[in-house]
Amino acid sequence: MTRYKIAVLPGDGVGKEVIEAAMMVLDEVGFKADYRYGDVGWEFWKKEGNPLPERTIKLLKETDACLFGAITSKPKDEAAKELSPELQGKGYVYYSPIVAIRQLFQLYANMRPCRAFPGNPLNYRDDIDVVVFRENTEGLYSGVEFHPVPGELRETLERLHPKMEAFKEIPSEDMAITLRIITRRGAERIIRKAFSYAREMGRKKVTVVEKPNVLRETSGLMVRIAREIHRREFSDIELEEANIDAMAMWLVKNPERYEVLVTSNLFGDVISDLAAQLVGGLGFASAANMGDDYGVFEPTHGSAPKYAGLYKVNPVATILASKLMLDYLGEKEMAGRIESAVAEVIREGRVRTYDMGGDASTLDMAKAIAEKL
Ligand code: IPM
Ligand code: MG
């Protein structure tokens, strides 16, 4: 077996303990890797004014893939207050390291499988198996934002768009703008990824989830490109179109009807949390951030600071993230064994973390899964 170089970024909060749990499982399944731990998260924001130090970016560049825990992220003013005193007032601005990594490494596909494991008391229904493909580099997460809105920008917008008339009386400091940038490159690559996955996994339908009736240009472009790619390259698979609001309702009403969803960045952020809750919540939701030559694998949940150090949270999301990493590396056999081991522990129901109504710790759960291997 190839000896992979894997970057491990536990982050902060419960990130450290869920990574410890996932490592137990990776060791047990026989995955041999050269693990390199790196610095990321709140601690480095406070100490260095940078939650994603250059040395960590270098580390990612030198490895084959990355396993990521969780990080605390706060709105910019709250974050600024927590900087160490000597760094205060020097113009450091907090940003989300995971969003930065996704963009820096062009990890354009965020794949979030939401599968109901039989026997999970938290399943909304047992017949759910949806995979969300979220565009991961642009859309409302492009990071192009203004507050206050510069006069130059306002003048240009007023000249170019009659709808700006409605805001004429509003002072610039009372207005904020976030751009939702959708590009053909971004739309094509995520849509192609969703269809390719559907074909590879023998799924029959891909649903593009947007809002083209109102967001005529950005959602419109996504949907037009989905139709194009479908017609030209994937006519063996069904393409369905749904609006994001209706999708939120349909996922609650008839979740079993959906197989693969593909959507833009913020819609995907929201709908993937909804889909995760249908199969037990964030304790079961894993995510693969994939580009053409790198991948970062993480639980969808955050750092849950109030549980930090208690070894209470469910590590299944991170264990499944490590399974996605093995899939990405082409180690399908080991990946399959991890998923089966998780399924078996859940089906037996003897070991359950607090979210499942039990009192097993993070590491008890990891041990139970490791034993099945
Ligand atoms: C996610 C998270 C992140 C996001 C946060 C932590 C920046 O919610 O991965 O879904 O918004 O993408
Ligand atoms: Mg999210």
Coordinates of C-alpha atoms and ligand atoms in Angstrom, one line a residue, residues 102 112 134 141 268-270 272-273 282 300-301, ligand 2:
R102 CA -11.5 25.7 0.3
R112 CA -22.1 15.8 2.2
R134 CA -22.4 22.2 -2.4
Y141 CA -19.0 33.0 0.0
G268 CA -25.7 24.1 0.2
D269 CA -24.6 25.2 3.6
V270 CA -28.2 25.5 4.7
S272 CA -26.9 20.2 4.1
D273 CA -27.6 21.0 7.8
L282 CA -24.5 16.9 12.9
T300 CA -19.9 19.2 9.2
H301 CA -20.3 20.3 12.9
Ligands
MG2 MG -22.6 24.8 7.6

